[in-house]
Short mmCIF file of C-alpha atoms in Angstrom, two decimals:
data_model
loop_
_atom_site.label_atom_id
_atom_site.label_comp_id
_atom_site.label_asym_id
_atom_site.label_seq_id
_atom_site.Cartn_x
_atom_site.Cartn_y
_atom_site.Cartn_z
CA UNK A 1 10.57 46.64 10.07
CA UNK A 2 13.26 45.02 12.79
CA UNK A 3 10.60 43.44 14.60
CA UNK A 4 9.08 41.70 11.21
CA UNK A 5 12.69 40.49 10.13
CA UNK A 6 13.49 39.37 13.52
CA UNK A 7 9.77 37.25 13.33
CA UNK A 8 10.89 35.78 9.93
CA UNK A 9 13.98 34.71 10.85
CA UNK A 10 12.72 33.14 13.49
CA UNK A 11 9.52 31.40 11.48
CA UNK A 12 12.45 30.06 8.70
CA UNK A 13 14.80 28.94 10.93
CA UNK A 14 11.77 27.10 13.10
CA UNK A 15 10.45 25.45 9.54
CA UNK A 16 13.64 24.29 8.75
CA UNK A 17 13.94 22.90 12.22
CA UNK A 18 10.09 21.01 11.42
CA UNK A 19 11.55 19.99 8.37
CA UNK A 20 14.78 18.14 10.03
CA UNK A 21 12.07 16.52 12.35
CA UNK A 22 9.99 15.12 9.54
CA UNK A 23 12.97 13.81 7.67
CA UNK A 24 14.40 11.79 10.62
CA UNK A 25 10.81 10.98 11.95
CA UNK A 26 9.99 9.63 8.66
CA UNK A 27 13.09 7.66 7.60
CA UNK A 28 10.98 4.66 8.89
CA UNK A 29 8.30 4.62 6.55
CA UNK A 30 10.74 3.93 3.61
CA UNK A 31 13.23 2.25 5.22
CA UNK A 32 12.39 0.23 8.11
CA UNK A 33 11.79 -2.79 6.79
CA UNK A 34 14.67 -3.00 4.44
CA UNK A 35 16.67 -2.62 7.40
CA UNK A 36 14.62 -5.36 9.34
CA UNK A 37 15.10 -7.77 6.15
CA UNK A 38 19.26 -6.51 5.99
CA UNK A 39 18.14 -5.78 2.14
CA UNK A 40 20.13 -2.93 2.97
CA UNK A 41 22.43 -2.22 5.73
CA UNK A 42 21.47 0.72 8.29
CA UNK A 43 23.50 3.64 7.16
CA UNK A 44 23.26 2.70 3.16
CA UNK A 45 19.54 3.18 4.23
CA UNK A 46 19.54 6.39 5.57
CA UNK A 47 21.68 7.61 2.65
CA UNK A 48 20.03 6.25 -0.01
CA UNK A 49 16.52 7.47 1.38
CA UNK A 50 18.23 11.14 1.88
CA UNK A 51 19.43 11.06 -1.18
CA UNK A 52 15.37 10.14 -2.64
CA UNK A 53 14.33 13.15 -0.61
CA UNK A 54 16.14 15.80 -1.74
CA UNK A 55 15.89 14.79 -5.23
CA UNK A 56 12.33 14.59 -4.92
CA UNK A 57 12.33 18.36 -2.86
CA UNK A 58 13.59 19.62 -6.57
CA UNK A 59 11.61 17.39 -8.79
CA UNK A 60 8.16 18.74 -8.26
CA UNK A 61 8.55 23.29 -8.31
CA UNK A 62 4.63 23.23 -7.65
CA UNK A 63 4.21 24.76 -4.12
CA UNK A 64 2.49 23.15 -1.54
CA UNK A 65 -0.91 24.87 -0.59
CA UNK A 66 -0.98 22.00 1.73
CA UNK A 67 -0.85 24.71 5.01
CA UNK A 68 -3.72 26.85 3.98
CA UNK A 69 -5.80 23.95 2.27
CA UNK A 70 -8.87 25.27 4.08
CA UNK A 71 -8.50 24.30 7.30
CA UNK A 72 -7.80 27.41 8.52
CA UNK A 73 -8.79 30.98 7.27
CA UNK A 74 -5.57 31.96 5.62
CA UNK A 75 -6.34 35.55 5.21
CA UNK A 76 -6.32 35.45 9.18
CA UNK A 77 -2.76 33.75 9.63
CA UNK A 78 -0.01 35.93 10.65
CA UNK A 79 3.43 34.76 10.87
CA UNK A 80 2.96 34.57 14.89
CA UNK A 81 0.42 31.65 14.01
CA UNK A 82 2.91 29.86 11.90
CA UNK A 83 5.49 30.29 14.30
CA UNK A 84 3.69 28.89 17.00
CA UNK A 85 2.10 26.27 14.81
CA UNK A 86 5.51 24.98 13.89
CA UNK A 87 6.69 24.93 17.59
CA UNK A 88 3.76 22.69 18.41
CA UNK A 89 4.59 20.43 15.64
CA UNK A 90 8.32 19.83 16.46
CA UNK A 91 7.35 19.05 19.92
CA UNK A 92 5.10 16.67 19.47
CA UNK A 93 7.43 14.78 16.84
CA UNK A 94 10.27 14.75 19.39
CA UNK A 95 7.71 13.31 22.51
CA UNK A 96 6.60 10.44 19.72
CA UNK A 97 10.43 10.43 18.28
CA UNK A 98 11.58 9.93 21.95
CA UNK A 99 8.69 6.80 22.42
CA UNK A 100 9.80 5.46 19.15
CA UNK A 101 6.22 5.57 17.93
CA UNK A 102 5.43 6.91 14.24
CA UNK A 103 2.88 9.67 14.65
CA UNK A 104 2.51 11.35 11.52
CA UNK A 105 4.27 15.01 11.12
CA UNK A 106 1.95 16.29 9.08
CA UNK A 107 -1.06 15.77 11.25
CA UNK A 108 1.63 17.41 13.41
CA UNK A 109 1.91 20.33 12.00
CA UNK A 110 -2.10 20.32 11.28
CA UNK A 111 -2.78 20.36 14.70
CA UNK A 112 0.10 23.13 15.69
CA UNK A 113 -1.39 25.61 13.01
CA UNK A 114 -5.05 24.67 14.20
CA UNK A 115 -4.05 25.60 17.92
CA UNK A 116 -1.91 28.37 17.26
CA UNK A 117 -4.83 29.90 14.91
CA UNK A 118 -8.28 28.92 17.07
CA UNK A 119 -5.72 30.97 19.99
CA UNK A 120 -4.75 33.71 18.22
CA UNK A 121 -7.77 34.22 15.75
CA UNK A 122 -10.54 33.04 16.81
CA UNK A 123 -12.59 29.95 17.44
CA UNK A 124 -14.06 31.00 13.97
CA UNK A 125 -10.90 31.18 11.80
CA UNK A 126 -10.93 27.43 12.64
CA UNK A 127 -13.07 25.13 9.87
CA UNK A 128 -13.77 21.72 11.52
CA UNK A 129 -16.08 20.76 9.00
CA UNK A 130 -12.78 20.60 6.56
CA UNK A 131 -10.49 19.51 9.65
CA UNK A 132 -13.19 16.32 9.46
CA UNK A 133 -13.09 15.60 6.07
CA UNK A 134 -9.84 16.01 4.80
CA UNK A 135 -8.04 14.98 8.20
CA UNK A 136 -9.84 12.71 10.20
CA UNK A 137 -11.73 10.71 7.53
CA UNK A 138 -8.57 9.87 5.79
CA UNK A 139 -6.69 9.35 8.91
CA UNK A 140 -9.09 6.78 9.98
CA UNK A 141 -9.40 5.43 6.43
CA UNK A 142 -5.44 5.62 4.96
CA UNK A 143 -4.53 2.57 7.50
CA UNK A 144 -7.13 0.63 6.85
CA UNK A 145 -6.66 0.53 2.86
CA UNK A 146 -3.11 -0.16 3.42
CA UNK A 147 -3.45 -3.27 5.89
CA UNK A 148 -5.93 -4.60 4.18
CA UNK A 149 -4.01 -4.63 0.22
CA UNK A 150 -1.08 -5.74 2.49
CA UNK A 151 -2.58 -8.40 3.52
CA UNK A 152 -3.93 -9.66 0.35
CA UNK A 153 -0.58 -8.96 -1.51
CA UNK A 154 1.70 -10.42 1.46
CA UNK A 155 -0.62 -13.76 1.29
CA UNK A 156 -0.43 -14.01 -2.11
CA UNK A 157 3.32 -13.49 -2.25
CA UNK A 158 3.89 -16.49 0.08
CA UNK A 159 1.28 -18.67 -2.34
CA UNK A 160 3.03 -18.20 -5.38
CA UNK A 161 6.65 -18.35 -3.79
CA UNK A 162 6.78 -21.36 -1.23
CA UNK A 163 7.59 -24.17 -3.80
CA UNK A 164 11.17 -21.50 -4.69
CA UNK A 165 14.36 -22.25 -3.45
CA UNK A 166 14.23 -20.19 -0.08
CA UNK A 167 17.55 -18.17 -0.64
CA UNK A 168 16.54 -17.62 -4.37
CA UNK A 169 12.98 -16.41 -3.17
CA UNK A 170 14.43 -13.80 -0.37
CA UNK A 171 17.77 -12.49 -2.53
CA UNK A 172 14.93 -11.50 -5.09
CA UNK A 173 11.97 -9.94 -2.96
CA UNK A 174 14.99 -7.90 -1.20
CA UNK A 175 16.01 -6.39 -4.35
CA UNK A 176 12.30 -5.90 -5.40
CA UNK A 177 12.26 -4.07 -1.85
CA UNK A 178 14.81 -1.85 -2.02
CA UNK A 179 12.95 -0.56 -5.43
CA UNK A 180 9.53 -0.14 -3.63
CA UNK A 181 11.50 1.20 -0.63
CA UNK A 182 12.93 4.00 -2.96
CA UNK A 183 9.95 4.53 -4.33
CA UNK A 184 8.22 5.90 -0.74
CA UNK A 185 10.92 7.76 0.02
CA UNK A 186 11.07 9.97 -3.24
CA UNK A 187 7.43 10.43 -3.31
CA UNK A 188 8.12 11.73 0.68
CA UNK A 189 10.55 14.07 -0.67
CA UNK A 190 8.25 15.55 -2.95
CA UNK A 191 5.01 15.90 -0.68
CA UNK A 192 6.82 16.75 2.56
CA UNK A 193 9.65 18.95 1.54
CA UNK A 194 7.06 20.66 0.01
CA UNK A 195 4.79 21.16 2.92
CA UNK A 196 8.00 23.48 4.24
CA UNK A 197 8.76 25.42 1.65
CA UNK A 198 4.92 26.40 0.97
CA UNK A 199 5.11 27.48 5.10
CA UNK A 200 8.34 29.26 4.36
CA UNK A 201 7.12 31.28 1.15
CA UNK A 202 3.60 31.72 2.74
CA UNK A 203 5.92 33.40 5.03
CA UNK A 204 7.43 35.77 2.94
CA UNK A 205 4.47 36.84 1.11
CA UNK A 206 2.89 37.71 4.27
CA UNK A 207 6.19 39.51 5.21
CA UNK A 208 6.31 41.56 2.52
CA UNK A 209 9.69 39.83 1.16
CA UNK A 210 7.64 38.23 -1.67
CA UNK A 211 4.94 39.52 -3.85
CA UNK A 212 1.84 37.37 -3.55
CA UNK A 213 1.27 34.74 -6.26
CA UNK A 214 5.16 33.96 -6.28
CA UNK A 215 7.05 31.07 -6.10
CA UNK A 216 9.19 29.88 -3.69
CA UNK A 217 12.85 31.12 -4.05
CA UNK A 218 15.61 28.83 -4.91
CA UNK A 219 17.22 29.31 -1.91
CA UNK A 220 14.01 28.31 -0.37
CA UNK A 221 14.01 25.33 -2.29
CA UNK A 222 17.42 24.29 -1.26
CA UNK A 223 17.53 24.86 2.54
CA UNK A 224 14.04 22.96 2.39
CA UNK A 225 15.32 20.14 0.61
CA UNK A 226 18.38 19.65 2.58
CA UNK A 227 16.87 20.24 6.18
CA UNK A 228 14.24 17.25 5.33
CA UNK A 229 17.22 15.04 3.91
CA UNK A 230 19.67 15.53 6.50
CA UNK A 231 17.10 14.79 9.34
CA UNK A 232 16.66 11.58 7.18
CA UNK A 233 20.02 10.90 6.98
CA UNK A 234 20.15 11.06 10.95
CA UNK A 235 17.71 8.46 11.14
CA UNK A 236 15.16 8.35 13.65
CA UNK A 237 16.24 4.70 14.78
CA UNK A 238 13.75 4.48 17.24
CA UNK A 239 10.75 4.80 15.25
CA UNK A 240 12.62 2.62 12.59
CA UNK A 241 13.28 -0.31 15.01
CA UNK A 242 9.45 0.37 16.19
CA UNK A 243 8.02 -0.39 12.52
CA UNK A 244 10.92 -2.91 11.40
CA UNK A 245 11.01 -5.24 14.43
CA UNK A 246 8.18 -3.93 16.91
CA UNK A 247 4.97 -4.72 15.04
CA UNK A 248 5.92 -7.95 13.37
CA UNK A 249 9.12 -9.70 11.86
CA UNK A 250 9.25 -8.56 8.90
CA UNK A 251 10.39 -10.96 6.36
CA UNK A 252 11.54 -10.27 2.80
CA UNK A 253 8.61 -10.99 0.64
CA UNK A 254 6.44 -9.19 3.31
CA UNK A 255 8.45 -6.19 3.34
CA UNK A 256 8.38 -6.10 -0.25
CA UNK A 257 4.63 -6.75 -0.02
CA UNK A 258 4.37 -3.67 2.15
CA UNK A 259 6.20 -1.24 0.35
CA UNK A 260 4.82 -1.67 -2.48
CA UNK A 261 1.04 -1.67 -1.15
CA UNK A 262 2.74 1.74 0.53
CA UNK A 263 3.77 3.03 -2.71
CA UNK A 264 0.28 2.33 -4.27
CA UNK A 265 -1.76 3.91 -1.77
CA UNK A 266 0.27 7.13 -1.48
CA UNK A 267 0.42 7.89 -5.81
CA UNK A 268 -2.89 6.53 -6.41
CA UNK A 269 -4.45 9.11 -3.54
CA UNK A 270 -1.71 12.02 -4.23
CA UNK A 271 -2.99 11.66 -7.91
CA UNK A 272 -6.79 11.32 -6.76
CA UNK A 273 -6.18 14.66 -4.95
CA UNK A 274 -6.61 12.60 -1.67
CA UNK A 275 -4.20 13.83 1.01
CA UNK A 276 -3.42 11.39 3.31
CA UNK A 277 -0.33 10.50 6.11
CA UNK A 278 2.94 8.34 4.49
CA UNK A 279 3.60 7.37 8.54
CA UNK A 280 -0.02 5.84 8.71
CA UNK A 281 0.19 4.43 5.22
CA UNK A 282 3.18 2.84 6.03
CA UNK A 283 2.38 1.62 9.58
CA UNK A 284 -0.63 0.11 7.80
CA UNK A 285 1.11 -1.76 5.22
CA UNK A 286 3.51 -3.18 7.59
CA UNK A 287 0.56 -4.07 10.09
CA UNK A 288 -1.23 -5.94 6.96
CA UNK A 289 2.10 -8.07 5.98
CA UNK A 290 1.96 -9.10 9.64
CA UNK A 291 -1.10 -10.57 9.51
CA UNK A 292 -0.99 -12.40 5.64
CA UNK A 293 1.94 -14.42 6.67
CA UNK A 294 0.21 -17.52 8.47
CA UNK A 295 2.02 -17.65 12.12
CA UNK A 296 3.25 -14.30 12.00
CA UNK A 297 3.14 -12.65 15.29
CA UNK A 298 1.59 -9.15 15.38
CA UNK A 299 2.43 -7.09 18.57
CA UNK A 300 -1.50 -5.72 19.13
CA UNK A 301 -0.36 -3.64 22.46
CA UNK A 302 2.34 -1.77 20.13
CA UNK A 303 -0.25 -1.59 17.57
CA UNK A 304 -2.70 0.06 19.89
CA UNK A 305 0.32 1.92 21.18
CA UNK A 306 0.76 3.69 17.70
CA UNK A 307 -3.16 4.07 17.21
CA UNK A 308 -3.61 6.09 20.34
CA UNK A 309 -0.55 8.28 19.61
CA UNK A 310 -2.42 9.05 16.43
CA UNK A 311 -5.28 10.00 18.07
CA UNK A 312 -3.17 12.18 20.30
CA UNK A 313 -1.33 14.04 17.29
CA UNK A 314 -3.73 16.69 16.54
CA UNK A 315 -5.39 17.83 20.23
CA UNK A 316 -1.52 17.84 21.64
CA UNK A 317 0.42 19.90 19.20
CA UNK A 318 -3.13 21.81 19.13
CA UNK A 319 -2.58 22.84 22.66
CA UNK A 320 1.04 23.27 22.02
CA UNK A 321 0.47 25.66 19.00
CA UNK A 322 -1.85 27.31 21.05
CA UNK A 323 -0.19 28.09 23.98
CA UNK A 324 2.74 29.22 22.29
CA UNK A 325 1.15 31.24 20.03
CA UNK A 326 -0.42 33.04 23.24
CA UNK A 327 2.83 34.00 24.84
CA UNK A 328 4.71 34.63 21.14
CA UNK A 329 1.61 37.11 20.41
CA UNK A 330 2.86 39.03 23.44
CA UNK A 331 5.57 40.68 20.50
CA UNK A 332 9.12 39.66 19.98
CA UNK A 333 10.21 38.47 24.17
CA UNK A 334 7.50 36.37 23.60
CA UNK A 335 8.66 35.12 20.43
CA UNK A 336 12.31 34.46 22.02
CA UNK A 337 11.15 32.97 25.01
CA UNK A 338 9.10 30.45 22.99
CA UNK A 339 11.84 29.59 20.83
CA UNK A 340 14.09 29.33 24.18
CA UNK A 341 11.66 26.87 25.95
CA UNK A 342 11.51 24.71 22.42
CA UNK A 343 15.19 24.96 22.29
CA UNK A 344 15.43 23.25 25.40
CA UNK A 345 13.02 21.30 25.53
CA UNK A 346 14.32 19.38 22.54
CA UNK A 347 18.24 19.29 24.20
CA UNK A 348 16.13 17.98 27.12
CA UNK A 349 14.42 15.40 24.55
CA UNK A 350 17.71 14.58 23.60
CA UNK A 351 19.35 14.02 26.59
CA UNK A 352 16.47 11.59 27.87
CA UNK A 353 17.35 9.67 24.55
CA UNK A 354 20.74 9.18 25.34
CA UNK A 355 19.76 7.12 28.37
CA UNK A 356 18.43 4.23 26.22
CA UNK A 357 20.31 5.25 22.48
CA UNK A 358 19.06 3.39 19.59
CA UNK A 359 21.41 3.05 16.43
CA UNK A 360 22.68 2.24 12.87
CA UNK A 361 24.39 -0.58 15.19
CA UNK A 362 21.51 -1.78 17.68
CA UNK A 363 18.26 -0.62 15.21
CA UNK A 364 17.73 -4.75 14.96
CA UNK A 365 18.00 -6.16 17.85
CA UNK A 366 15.05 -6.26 19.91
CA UNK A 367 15.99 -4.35 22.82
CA UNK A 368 15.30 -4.47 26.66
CA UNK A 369 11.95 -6.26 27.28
CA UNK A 370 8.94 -4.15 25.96
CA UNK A 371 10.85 -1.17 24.73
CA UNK A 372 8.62 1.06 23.91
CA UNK A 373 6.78 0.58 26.81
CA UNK A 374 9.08 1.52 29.41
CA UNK A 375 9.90 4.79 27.03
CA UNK A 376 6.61 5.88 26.86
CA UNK A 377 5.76 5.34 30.54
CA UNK A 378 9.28 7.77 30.94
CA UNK A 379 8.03 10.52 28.61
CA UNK A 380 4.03 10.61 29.39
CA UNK B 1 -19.21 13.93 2.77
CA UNK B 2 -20.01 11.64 0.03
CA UNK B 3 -17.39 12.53 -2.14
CA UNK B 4 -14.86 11.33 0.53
CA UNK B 5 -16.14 8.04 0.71
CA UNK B 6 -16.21 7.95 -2.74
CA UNK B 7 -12.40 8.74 -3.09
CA UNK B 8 -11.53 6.47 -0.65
CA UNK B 9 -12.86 3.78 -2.46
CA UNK B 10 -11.33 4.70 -5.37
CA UNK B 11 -7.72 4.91 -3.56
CA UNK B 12 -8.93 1.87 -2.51
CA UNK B 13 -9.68 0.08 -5.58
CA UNK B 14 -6.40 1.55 -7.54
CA UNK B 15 -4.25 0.84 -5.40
CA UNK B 16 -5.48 -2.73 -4.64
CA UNK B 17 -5.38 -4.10 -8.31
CA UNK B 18 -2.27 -2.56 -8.56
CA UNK B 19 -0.38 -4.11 -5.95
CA UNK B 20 -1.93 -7.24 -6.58
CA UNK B 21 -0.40 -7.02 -10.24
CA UNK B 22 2.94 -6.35 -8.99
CA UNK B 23 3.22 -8.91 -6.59
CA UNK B 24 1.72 -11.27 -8.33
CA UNK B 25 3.76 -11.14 -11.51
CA UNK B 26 7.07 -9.97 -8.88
CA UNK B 27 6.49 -13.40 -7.07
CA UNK B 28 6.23 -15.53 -10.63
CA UNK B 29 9.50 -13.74 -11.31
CA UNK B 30 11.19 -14.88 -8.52
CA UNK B 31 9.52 -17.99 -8.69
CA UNK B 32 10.86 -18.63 -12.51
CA UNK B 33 14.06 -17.30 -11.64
CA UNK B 34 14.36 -19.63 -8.64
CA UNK B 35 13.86 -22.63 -11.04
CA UNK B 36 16.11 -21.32 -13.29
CA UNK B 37 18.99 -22.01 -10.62
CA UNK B 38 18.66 -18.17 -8.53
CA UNK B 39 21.26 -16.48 -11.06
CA UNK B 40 23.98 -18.56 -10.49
CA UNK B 41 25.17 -21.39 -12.97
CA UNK B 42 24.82 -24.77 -10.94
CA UNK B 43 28.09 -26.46 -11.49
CA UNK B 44 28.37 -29.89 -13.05
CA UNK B 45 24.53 -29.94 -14.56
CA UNK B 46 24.14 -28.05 -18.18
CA UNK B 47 21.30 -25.55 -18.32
CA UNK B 48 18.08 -27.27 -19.97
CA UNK B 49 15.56 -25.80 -22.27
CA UNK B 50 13.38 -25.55 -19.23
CA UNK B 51 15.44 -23.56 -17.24
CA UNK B 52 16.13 -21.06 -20.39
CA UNK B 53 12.20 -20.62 -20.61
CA UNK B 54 12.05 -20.02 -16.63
CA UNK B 55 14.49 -17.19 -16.97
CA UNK B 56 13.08 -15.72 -19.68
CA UNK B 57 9.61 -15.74 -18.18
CA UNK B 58 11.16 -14.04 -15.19
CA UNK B 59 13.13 -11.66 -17.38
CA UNK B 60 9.20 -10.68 -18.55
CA UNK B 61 7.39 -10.56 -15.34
CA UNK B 62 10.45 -8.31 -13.99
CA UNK B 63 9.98 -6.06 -16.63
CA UNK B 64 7.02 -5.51 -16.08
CA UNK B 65 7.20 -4.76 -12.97
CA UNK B 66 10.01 -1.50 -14.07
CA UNK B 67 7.75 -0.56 -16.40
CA UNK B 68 4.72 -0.59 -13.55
CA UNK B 69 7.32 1.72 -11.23
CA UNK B 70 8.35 3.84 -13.89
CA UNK B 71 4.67 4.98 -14.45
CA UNK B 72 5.20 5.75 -10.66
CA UNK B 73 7.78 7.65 -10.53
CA UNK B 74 6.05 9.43 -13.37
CA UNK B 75 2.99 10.00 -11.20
CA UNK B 76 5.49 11.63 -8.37
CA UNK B 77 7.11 14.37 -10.85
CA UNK B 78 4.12 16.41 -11.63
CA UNK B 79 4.03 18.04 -15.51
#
């Protein structure tokens, strides 16, 4: 009994620590380019999209099957698996946190659970055919859709607005932004919160805690919701900067252009049943708004940048999951010494960011020559 | 497999007309509401019939465009 209340304390307190990553990994995809356009300053940002996630954590009490969805055998995931899963996941968001490149956390924590089960259950627990279908087709797919309505809607934003009095034009498309902004980041608060609560209760069912078929537990619902919204209200400012001012200038009717393509794309395939990524939606939309503004400048080497740290997401917090599920299936030292290497790991993380800090104060300005460049040749 | 592709294209589709409509009537708001003198009473010149009918068509098109993201943020909050 010690040993299994030890394990899920230690799988709770790990998915709330996944959840803090997501929220400040993801505070880009609503935000960044309502910061780039100053429709909103930096901090009122963060807070408002916070704010958006938590309420949207309580708005939808359906829980996320999102972790089982077939990938993996449930019926063969122990809380070990999890555990390591999660470990894999909050790595690899700090690495792409660290690069200021927006990798998607739930592909994240897909590939954690993936390695951490294919280690500790078998090759056969593993179901690629799904993994294909409802990961890597959309992942390929999700960008694509949202560049290309992007485009079309940024283009025809700029056709219909250049005879309008220029400070008329922008004062209203950065109002109309902050609405489509808001949008994105309540919808985030009810798809990702969610993914952490379902890992949480899957948790205690498996624990014994919970009977099976129940619901998550308020307290569940709270910690969930506030992890993901604080780690949103800290901002990942590198990733923001990244998607604001790294792929193209963003200008007001092309960052309302891209978040509300964004917004489209993620209801109309949440209510099609279609799960895709909000970082590759977003990253997508903002990519298309570059290119419909005639002589906008689109960065393709941070563009490729981003694309192959998508392609990296699943195989490196696979092999993360998978290790660590290897030594934390060696019973609760294991277990500890996992969570101690994470632990420091992410002060180390830390600590490397302090070297070049991006913030609330600096998130505009274009930084040192190729940014995220040098970072990534630091970190990799 | 097919099914996939078949989604996609519906995500696709929906989500293409949609923003179009948006923009499209979002950018003849601001547009209208530009000519209409941007909110702010232009000082000296009285406000013609024209720029009444520009603010009203913005006032639509605007409205429109709430009702649009309130059918969102229905979508988001399931039952």
């Amino acid at each position: 009994m010690d040993s299994v209340s030890f394990l899920l304390v230690a799988v709770i307190l790990t998915a709330l620590a996944f959840d803090f990553t997501n929220g400040f990994h993801d505070t880009a995809n609503s935000m960044a380019t309502s910061i780039a356009t100053g429709a909103l300053s930096p901090r009122l940002a963060v807070l408002v999209a916070a704010v958006l996630n938590l309420a949207g954590a309580f708005l939808s009490t359906e829980v996320a099957k999102t972790i089982s969805n077939g990938i993996v055998d449930d019926v063969k995931v122990s809380p070990v698996m999890i555990f390591a899963g999660l470990i894999g996941a909050i790595l690899w968001n700090m690495i792409t946190w660290l690069a200021g490149l927006p990798s998607s956390s739930s592909h994240a924590l897909f590939g954690g659970l993936i390695g951490a089960v294919w280690v500790g259950a078998g090759e056969s627990a593993v179901r690629f055919t799904a993994i294909v279908r409802k990961i890597v087709i959309p992942a390929v797919a999700s960008p694509v859709v949202a560049c290309v309505v992007a485009m079309l809607a940024t283009y025809l934003a700029y056709v219909i607005t250049h005879r309008a009095a220029a400070p008329a034009a922008r004062k209203g498309f950065r109002a109309g932004q902050v609405g489509s902004a808001s949008l994105v980041a309540l919808a985030h608060g009810t798809n990702d919160a969610q993914k952490t609560m379902g890992v949480i209760t899957l948790t205690l069912i498996a624990g014994g805690v919970l009977g099976h078929g129940s619901g998550p537990p308020w307290w569940v619902v709270l910690s969930a919701g506030l992890a993901i919204s604080l780690g949103t209200y800290a901002g990942g400012w590198r990733v923001i900067r990244t998607m604001g001012k790294g792929l193209t200038d963003i200008q007001p009717p092309q960052g309302f252009a891209a978040e509300t393509s964004a917004t489209a794309v993620i209801l109309a395939s949440s209510h099609l049943g279609f799960p895709l990524s909000t970082t590759q939606v977003c990253t997508g939309s903002i990519l298309g708004a570059g290119l419909g503004r005639r002589l906008a400048h689109v960065r393709w080497g941070i563009a490729g940048r981003i694309a192959v740290s998508w392609l990296l997401t699943l195989p490196a917090a696979a092999a993360v999951g998978g290790v660590a599920a290897w030594v934390a299936g060696q019973g609760n030292t294991g277990v500890a010494l996992v969570a101690g290497v994470a632990v420091a790991a992410a002060v180390g993380f830390y600590v490397l960011s302090r070297r070049r800090p991006v913030n609330p104060d600096n998130v505009n300005e274009p930084g040192a020559p190729e940014p995220a460049g040098r970072t990534l040749d630091t970190t990799v | 497999m097919g099914t996939t592709w078949g989604t996609i294209g519906g995500v696709f589709g929906v989500s293409l007309g949609v923003t179009v409509l948006v923009v499209v009537l979002f950018s003849l708001g601001v547009t209208a509401w530009a000519r209409a003198g941007g909110g702010t009473p232009r000082h000296g010149a009285r406000r013609g019939r024209l720029d009444t009918v520009a603010a009203a068509a913005a006032v639509v098109c605007f409205a429109a465009c709430l009702a649009i993201a309130a059918y969102g943020i229905e979508l988001i909050i399931p039952g």
